[in-house]
PDB file of C-alpha atoms in Angstrom:
ATOM      1  CA  MET H   1     -16.231-136.349-122.781  1.00  0.00           C
ATOM      2  CA  THR H   2     -17.067-133.034-124.382  1.00  0.00           C
ATOM      3  CA  ARG H   3     -16.267-129.506-123.240  1.00  0.00           C
ATOM      4  CA  SER H   4     -19.910-129.145-122.223  1.00  0.00           C
ATOM      5  CA  GLY H   5     -19.479-131.949-119.645  1.00  0.00           C
ATOM      6  CA  VAL H   6     -21.336-134.825-121.303  1.00  0.00           C
ATOM      7  CA  ALA H   7     -19.918-138.209-122.302  1.00  0.00           C
ATOM      8  CA  GLU H   8     -20.201-139.481-125.870  1.00  0.00           C
ATOM      9  CA  HIS H   9     -20.220-143.182-126.774  1.00  0.00           C
ATOM     10  CA  TRP H  10     -18.625-143.749-130.191  1.00  0.00           C
ATOM     11  CA  THR H  11     -18.436-147.073-132.056  1.00  0.00           C
ATOM     12  CA  LYS H  12     -16.266-148.162-134.967  1.00  0.00           C
ATOM     13  CA  HIS H  13     -18.097-150.336-137.481  1.00  0.00           C
ATOM     14  CA  ASN H  14     -15.922-153.372-138.306  1.00  0.00           C
ATOM     15  CA  SER H  15     -18.166-156.339-139.040  1.00  0.00           C
ATOM     16  CA  TRP H  16     -21.386-157.720-140.417  1.00  0.00           C
ATOM     17  CA  PRO H  17     -24.152-156.586-140.666  1.00  0.00           C
ATOM     18  CA  TRP H  18     -22.702-153.893-142.916  1.00  0.00           C
ATOM     19  CA  THR H  19     -24.901-150.938-141.989  1.00  0.00           C
ATOM     20  CA  ALA H  20     -21.970-148.534-142.523  1.00  0.00           C
ATOM     21  CA  PRO H  21     -18.702-148.732-144.472  1.00  0.00           C
ATOM     22  CA  PRO H  22     -15.924-150.682-142.677  1.00  0.00           C
ATOM     23  CA  GLY H  23     -13.909-148.502-140.328  1.00  0.00           C
ATOM     24  CA  THR H  24     -16.590-145.828-139.972  1.00  0.00           C
ATOM     25  CA  TRP H  25     -16.806-144.221-136.536  1.00  0.00           C
ATOM     26  CA  TYR H  26     -20.245-143.025-135.424  1.00  0.00           C
ATOM     27  CA  ARG H  27     -21.725-141.623-132.235  1.00  0.00           C
ATOM     28  CA  GLN H  28     -24.160-144.033-130.591  1.00  0.00           C
ATOM     29  CA  GLU H  29     -25.265-142.065-127.584  1.00  0.00           C
ATOM     30  CA  VAL H  30     -24.670-139.036-125.356  1.00  0.00           C
ATOM     31  CA  PHE H  31     -25.042-139.512-121.597  1.00  0.00           C
ATOM     32  CA  GLY H  32     -24.320-137.911-118.241  1.00  0.00           C
ATOM     33  CA  ALA H  33     -23.820-134.277-117.330  1.00  0.00           C
ATOM     34  CA  GLY H  34     -21.377-132.204-115.336  1.00  0.00           C
ATOM     35  CA  PHE H  35     -18.271-134.244-116.166  1.00  0.00           C
ATOM     36  CA  GLY H  36     -15.046-132.310-115.680  1.00  0.00           C
ATOM     37  CA  TYR H  37     -12.339-134.989-115.961  1.00  0.00           C
ATOM     38  CA  SER H  38     -12.004-138.240-117.856  1.00  0.00           C
ATOM     39  CA  GLY H  39      -9.304-140.893-117.845  1.00  0.00           C
ATOM     40  CA  PRO H  40      -8.767-144.506-118.911  1.00  0.00           C
ATOM     41  CA  SER H  41     -12.003-145.554-117.241  1.00  0.00           C
ATOM     42  CA  LEU H  42     -14.151-147.484-119.745  1.00  0.00           C
ATOM     43  CA  VAL H  43     -14.257-151.276-119.352  1.00  0.00           C
ATOM     44  CA  GLN H  44     -16.155-154.122-120.961  1.00  0.00           C
ATOM     45  CA  SER H  45     -16.898-156.240-117.905  1.00  0.00           C
ATOM     46  CA  ARG H  46     -17.919-159.826-117.376  1.00  0.00           C
ATOM     47  CA  LEU H  47     -21.152-158.594-115.804  1.00  0.00           C
ATOM     48  CA  GLY H  48     -24.074-159.790-117.895  1.00  0.00           C
ATOM     49  CA  THR H  49     -22.159-162.724-119.402  1.00  0.00           C
ATOM     50  CA  LYS H  50     -21.759-166.418-118.796  1.00  0.00           C
ATOM     51  CA  GLY H  51     -18.050-166.791-119.477  1.00  0.00           C
ATOM     52  CA  PHE H  52     -15.901-164.411-121.481  1.00  0.00           C
ATOM     53  CA  PRO H  53     -17.142-161.005-122.750  1.00  0.00           C
ATOM     54  CA  GLU H  54     -16.945-161.638-126.485  1.00  0.00           C
ATOM     55  CA  ASN H  55     -19.071-160.790-129.509  1.00  0.00           C
ATOM     56  CA  GLY H  56     -20.443-157.631-127.926  1.00  0.00           C
ATOM     57  CA  LEU H  57     -21.516-159.334-124.708  1.00  0.00           C
ATOM     58  CA  GLY H  58     -20.631-157.968-121.306  1.00  0.00           C
ATOM     59  CA  GLU H  59     -21.710-154.665-119.852  1.00  0.00           C
ATOM     60  CA  LEU H  60     -19.761-151.485-120.540  1.00  0.00           C
ATOM     61  CA  HIS H  61     -18.900-149.483-117.416  1.00  0.00           C
ATOM     62  CA  TYR H  62     -17.595-145.923-117.270  1.00  0.00           C
ATOM     63  CA  VAL H  63     -16.528-143.735-114.353  1.00  0.00           C
ATOM     64  CA  GLY H  64     -15.930-140.024-114.873  1.00  0.00           C
ATOM     65  CA  ALA H  65     -15.132-137.224-112.444  1.00  0.00           C
ATOM     66  CA  THR H  66     -17.561-134.332-112.254  1.00  0.00           C
ATOM     67  CA  SER H  67     -16.562-130.680-112.160  1.00  0.00           C
ATOM     68  CA  SER H  68     -17.797-130.653-108.525  1.00  0.00           C
ATOM     69  CA  GLY H  69     -15.193-133.300-107.560  1.00  0.00           C
ATOM     70  CA  ALA H  70     -17.365-136.429-107.232  1.00  0.00           C
ATOM     71  CA  MET H  71     -17.193-139.490-109.498  1.00  0.00           C
ATOM     72  CA  GLN H  72     -20.166-140.873-111.432  1.00  0.00           C
ATOM     73  CA  HIS H  73     -20.482-144.556-112.370  1.00  0.00           C
ATOM     74  CA  TRP H  74     -22.490-145.392-115.504  1.00  0.00           C
ATOM     75  CA  ARG H  75     -23.208-148.700-117.260  1.00  0.00           C
ATOM     76  CA  ARG H  76     -24.571-149.931-120.565  1.00  0.00           C
ATOM     77  CA  VAL H  77     -25.995-153.436-120.788  1.00  0.00           C
ATOM     78  CA  THR H  78     -25.698-155.232-124.125  1.00  0.00           C
ATOM     79  CA  GLY H  79     -28.172-153.672-126.548  1.00  0.00           C
ATOM     80  CA  GLY H  80     -29.331-151.110-123.994  1.00  0.00           C
ATOM     81  CA  MET H  81     -28.820-147.445-123.236  1.00  0.00           C
ATOM     82  CA  TRP H  82     -26.359-145.885-120.796  1.00  0.00           C
ATOM     83  CA  GLU H  83     -27.797-145.705-117.283  1.00  0.00           C
ATOM     84  CA  TYR H  84     -26.595-143.978-114.138  1.00  0.00           C
ATOM     85  CA  VAL H  85     -25.428-146.311-111.333  1.00  0.00           C
ATOM     86  CA  THR H  86     -24.124-144.119-108.483  1.00  0.00           C
ATOM     87  CA  THR H  87     -22.028-141.159-107.368  1.00  0.00           C
ATOM     88  CA  PHE H  88     -19.107-141.574-104.958  1.00  0.00           C
ATOM     89  CA  GLY H  89     -15.942-139.832-103.760  1.00  0.00           C
ATOM     90  CA  ALA H  90     -15.122-136.144-103.285  1.00  0.00           C
ATOM     91  CA  GLY H  91     -12.356-133.689-104.082  1.00  0.00           C
ATOM     92  CA  VAL H  92     -11.365-135.378-107.351  1.00  0.00           C
ATOM     93  CA  THR H  93      -9.434-133.105-109.740  1.00  0.00           C
ATOM     94  CA  SER H  94      -8.324-135.608-112.395  1.00  0.00           C
ATOM     95  CA  GLY H  95      -9.707-138.479-114.423  1.00  0.00           C
ATOM     96  CA  PRO H  96      -9.878-141.926-112.791  1.00  0.00           C
ATOM     97  CA  ALA H  97      -8.333-145.149-114.122  1.00  0.00           C
ATOM     98  CA  LEU H  98     -10.610-148.230-113.993  1.00  0.00           C
ATOM     99  CA  ILE H  99     -10.199-151.972-114.595  1.00  0.00           C
ATOM    100  CA  GLU H 100     -12.090-155.157-113.803  1.00  0.00           C
ATOM    101  CA  GLY H 101      -9.563-157.234-111.885  1.00  0.00           C
ATOM    102  CA  THR H 102      -9.516-160.835-110.742  1.00  0.00           C
ATOM    103  CA  TYR H 103     -10.070-160.118-107.034  1.00  0.00           C
ATOM    104  CA  GLY H 104     -13.522-161.424-106.176  1.00  0.00           C
ATOM    105  CA  ALA H 105     -13.641-163.794-109.180  1.00  0.00           C
ATOM    106  CA  GLY H 106     -13.920-167.508-108.476  1.00  0.00           C
ATOM    107  CA  ASN H 107     -12.009-168.413-111.671  1.00  0.00           C
ATOM    108  CA  GLU H 108     -10.622-166.764-114.814  1.00  0.00           C
ATOM    109  CA  ALA H 109     -14.106-166.485-116.349  1.00  0.00           C
ATOM    110  CA  GLY H 110     -15.684-165.190-113.128  1.00  0.00           C
ATOM    111  CA  ILE H 111     -16.818-161.673-112.362  1.00  0.00           C
ATOM    112  CA  GLY H 112     -14.027-159.691-110.709  1.00  0.00           C
ATOM    113  CA  ASN H 113     -14.062-156.523-108.663  1.00  0.00           C
ATOM    114  CA  PHE H 114     -13.778-153.115-110.263  1.00  0.00           C
ATOM    115  CA  GLU H 115     -10.529-151.445-109.202  1.00  0.00           C
ATOM    116  CA  LEU H 116     -10.198-147.670-109.592  1.00  0.00           C
ATOM    117  CA  CYS H 117      -7.357-145.270-108.804  1.00  0.00           C
ATOM    118  CA  VAL H 118      -7.620-141.473-108.927  1.00  0.00           C
ATOM    119  CA  ALA H 119      -5.564-138.488-107.748  1.00  0.00           C
ATOM    120  CA  VAL H 120      -7.154-136.445-104.958  1.00  0.00           C
ATOM    121  CA  GLY H 121      -5.308-133.646-103.148  1.00  0.00           C
ATOM    122  CA  GLU H 122      -1.892-134.823-104.436  1.00  0.00           C
ATOM    123  CA  GLN H 123      -2.513-138.334-103.070  1.00  0.00           C
ATOM    124  CA  ILE H 124      -3.882-141.408-104.816  1.00  0.00           C
ATOM    125  CA  GLN H 125      -7.136-143.009-103.745  1.00  0.00           C
ATOM    126  CA  HIS H 126      -7.794-146.678-104.488  1.00  0.00           C
ATOM    127  CA  TRP H 127     -11.492-147.538-104.716  1.00  0.00           C
ATOM    128  CA  TRP H 128     -12.993-150.973-105.377  1.00  0.00           C
ATOM    129  CA  ARG H 129     -16.453-152.431-105.965  1.00  0.00           C
ATOM    130  CA  HIS H 130     -17.484-156.044-105.326  1.00  0.00           C
ATOM    131  CA  ASN H 131     -19.297-156.828-108.575  1.00  0.00           C
ATOM    132  CA  SER H 132     -20.690-160.265-107.728  1.00  0.00           C
ATOM    133  CA  SER H 133     -23.017-158.681-105.191  1.00  0.00           C
ATOM    134  CA  GLY H 134     -23.353-155.298-106.920  1.00  0.00           C
ATOM    135  CA  GLY H 135     -21.983-153.688-103.795  1.00  0.00           C
ATOM    136  CA  PRO H 136     -21.144-150.023-103.222  1.00  0.00           C
ATOM    137  CA  TRP H 137     -17.816-148.403-104.064  1.00  0.00           C
ATOM    138  CA  THR H 138     -15.407-148.697-101.120  1.00  0.00           C
ATOM    139  CA  LEU H 139     -12.370-146.512-100.475  1.00  0.00           C
ATOM    140  CA  GLY H 140      -9.616-149.084 -99.926  1.00  0.00           C
ATOM    141  CA  ALA H 141      -6.533-146.899 -99.459  1.00  0.00           C
ATOM    142  CA  GLU H 142      -5.000-143.445 -99.752  1.00  0.00           C
ATOM    143  CA  PHE H 143      -1.282-143.314-100.499  1.00  0.00           C
ATOM    144  CA  GLY H 144       1.520-141.491-102.286  1.00  0.00           C
ATOM    145  CA  ASN H 145       2.336-137.807-102.556  1.00  0.00           C
ATOM    146  CA  ALA H 146       2.796-135.130-105.219  1.00  0.00           C
ATOM    147  CA  ALA H 147       0.299-136.979-107.461  1.00  0.00           C
ATOM    148  CA  SER H 148      -1.280-135.001-110.293  1.00  0.00           C
ATOM    149  CA  ARG H 149      -3.124-137.796-112.141  1.00  0.00           C
ATOM    150  CA  VAL H 150      -3.191-141.568-112.613  1.00  0.00           C
ATOM    151  CA  VAL H 151      -2.088-142.342-116.165  1.00  0.00           C
ATOM    152  CA  GLY H 152      -2.782-146.084-116.163  1.00  0.00           C
ATOM    153  CA  LEU H 153      -3.848-149.017-113.987  1.00  0.00           C
ATOM    154  CA  LEU H 154      -3.402-152.730-114.611  1.00  0.00           C
ATOM    155  CA  GLN H 155      -3.387-156.031-112.790  1.00  0.00           C
ATOM    156  CA  GLY H 156      -0.248-157.967-113.614  1.00  0.00           C
ATOM    157  CA  THR H 157       0.325-161.696-113.621  1.00  0.00           C
ATOM    158  CA  TYR H 158       3.205-161.424-111.130  1.00  0.00           C
ATOM    159  CA  GLY H 159       1.377-162.102-107.876  1.00  0.00           C
ATOM    160  CA  THR H 160      -1.765-160.525-109.396  1.00  0.00           C
ATOM    161  CA  ASN H 161      -0.448-157.168-108.165  1.00  0.00           C
ATOM    162  CA  LEU H 162      -2.259-153.974-109.073  1.00  0.00           C
ATOM    163  CA  GLU H 163       0.140-151.519-110.735  1.00  0.00           C
ATOM    164  CA  ILE H 164      -0.261-147.840-111.596  1.00  0.00           C
ATOM    165  CA  ILE H 165       1.724-145.084-113.256  1.00  0.00           C
ATOM    166  CA  VAL H 166       1.151-141.625-111.780  1.00  0.00           C
ATOM    167  CA  GLN H 167       2.079-138.272-113.252  1.00  0.00           C
ATOM    168  CA  ARG H 168       3.539-136.194-110.445  1.00  0.00           C
ATOM    169  CA  THR H 169       3.085-132.475-109.807  1.00  0.00           C
ATOM    170  CA  ASP H 170       6.729-131.939-110.942  1.00  0.00           C
ATOM    171  CA  GLY H 171       5.891-133.501-114.345  1.00  0.00           C
ATOM    172  CA  ARG H 172       7.773-136.754-113.722  1.00  0.00           C
ATOM    173  CA  TYR H 173       6.149-140.184-113.492  1.00  0.00           C
ATOM    174  CA  GLN H 174       6.116-142.695-110.639  1.00  0.00           C
ATOM    175  CA  HIS H 175       5.262-146.382-110.422  1.00  0.00           C
ATOM    176  CA  TYR H 176       3.250-147.816-107.504  1.00  0.00           C
ATOM    177  CA  TRP H 177       2.098-151.387-106.935  1.00  0.00           C
ATOM    178  CA  ARG H 178      -0.157-153.234-104.520  1.00  0.00           C
ATOM    179  CA  ASP H 179       0.428-156.740-103.238  1.00  0.00           C
ATOM    180  CA  GLY H 180      -1.036-158.547-100.223  1.00  0.00           C
ATOM    181  CA  ALA H 181       0.788-156.136 -97.882  1.00  0.00           C
ATOM    182  CA  GLY H 182      -0.691-152.978 -99.438  1.00  0.00           C
ATOM    183  CA  TRP H 183       0.504-150.195-101.749  1.00  0.00           C
ATOM    184  CA  HIS H 184       4.224-149.532-102.325  1.00  0.00           C
ATOM    185  CA  ALA H 185       6.009-146.577-103.940  1.00  0.00           C
ATOM    186  CA  GLY H 186       8.230-147.502-106.858  1.00  0.00           C
ATOM    187  CA  VAL H 187      10.787-145.590-108.856  1.00  0.00           C
ATOM    188  CA  ILE H 188      10.348-142.028-110.075  1.00  0.00           C
ATOM    189  CA  MET H 189      10.994-141.793-113.812  1.00  0.00           C
ATOM    190  CA  VAL H 190      11.962-138.827-115.956  1.00  0.00           C
TER     191      VAL H 190
END
């Protein structure tokens, strides 16, 4: 994301066909407008594939927060251009964290839900999107306190829990996780 509020898609050239020297970074495309906050929110999904997203297959998905506090979802199909999907949420003042999880997938090669966490008003919002049906973004939970931004989001192998690290308003970090019973506050770290 640039200071002017647009997103830039950059690619590093690493393989044949050698149209640029190995290791060369180049800008492929500029898209969107009005972005104010960005986070770890670019994923290569299983959407558009039959199996695993390898060899450049699988759609790229990006969610950024606008300066007006909403989030914009964009996608890029293999070989295509970035295209706007939808706008959702309100009051966002930090970049979101996005993954494609295993919830909603029939097996390990199936299409899973998008899971997104973002800080809003010192709380954390968990949003999800059912990708098999292309459904809308759904606010699943609001939890926590003193949250400044979500630093990272993952789905672990222990019970397939979702786990996040949040930077707090006091500058410290806190772990949260979600299991079948919902979201839980973990330890606060220095």
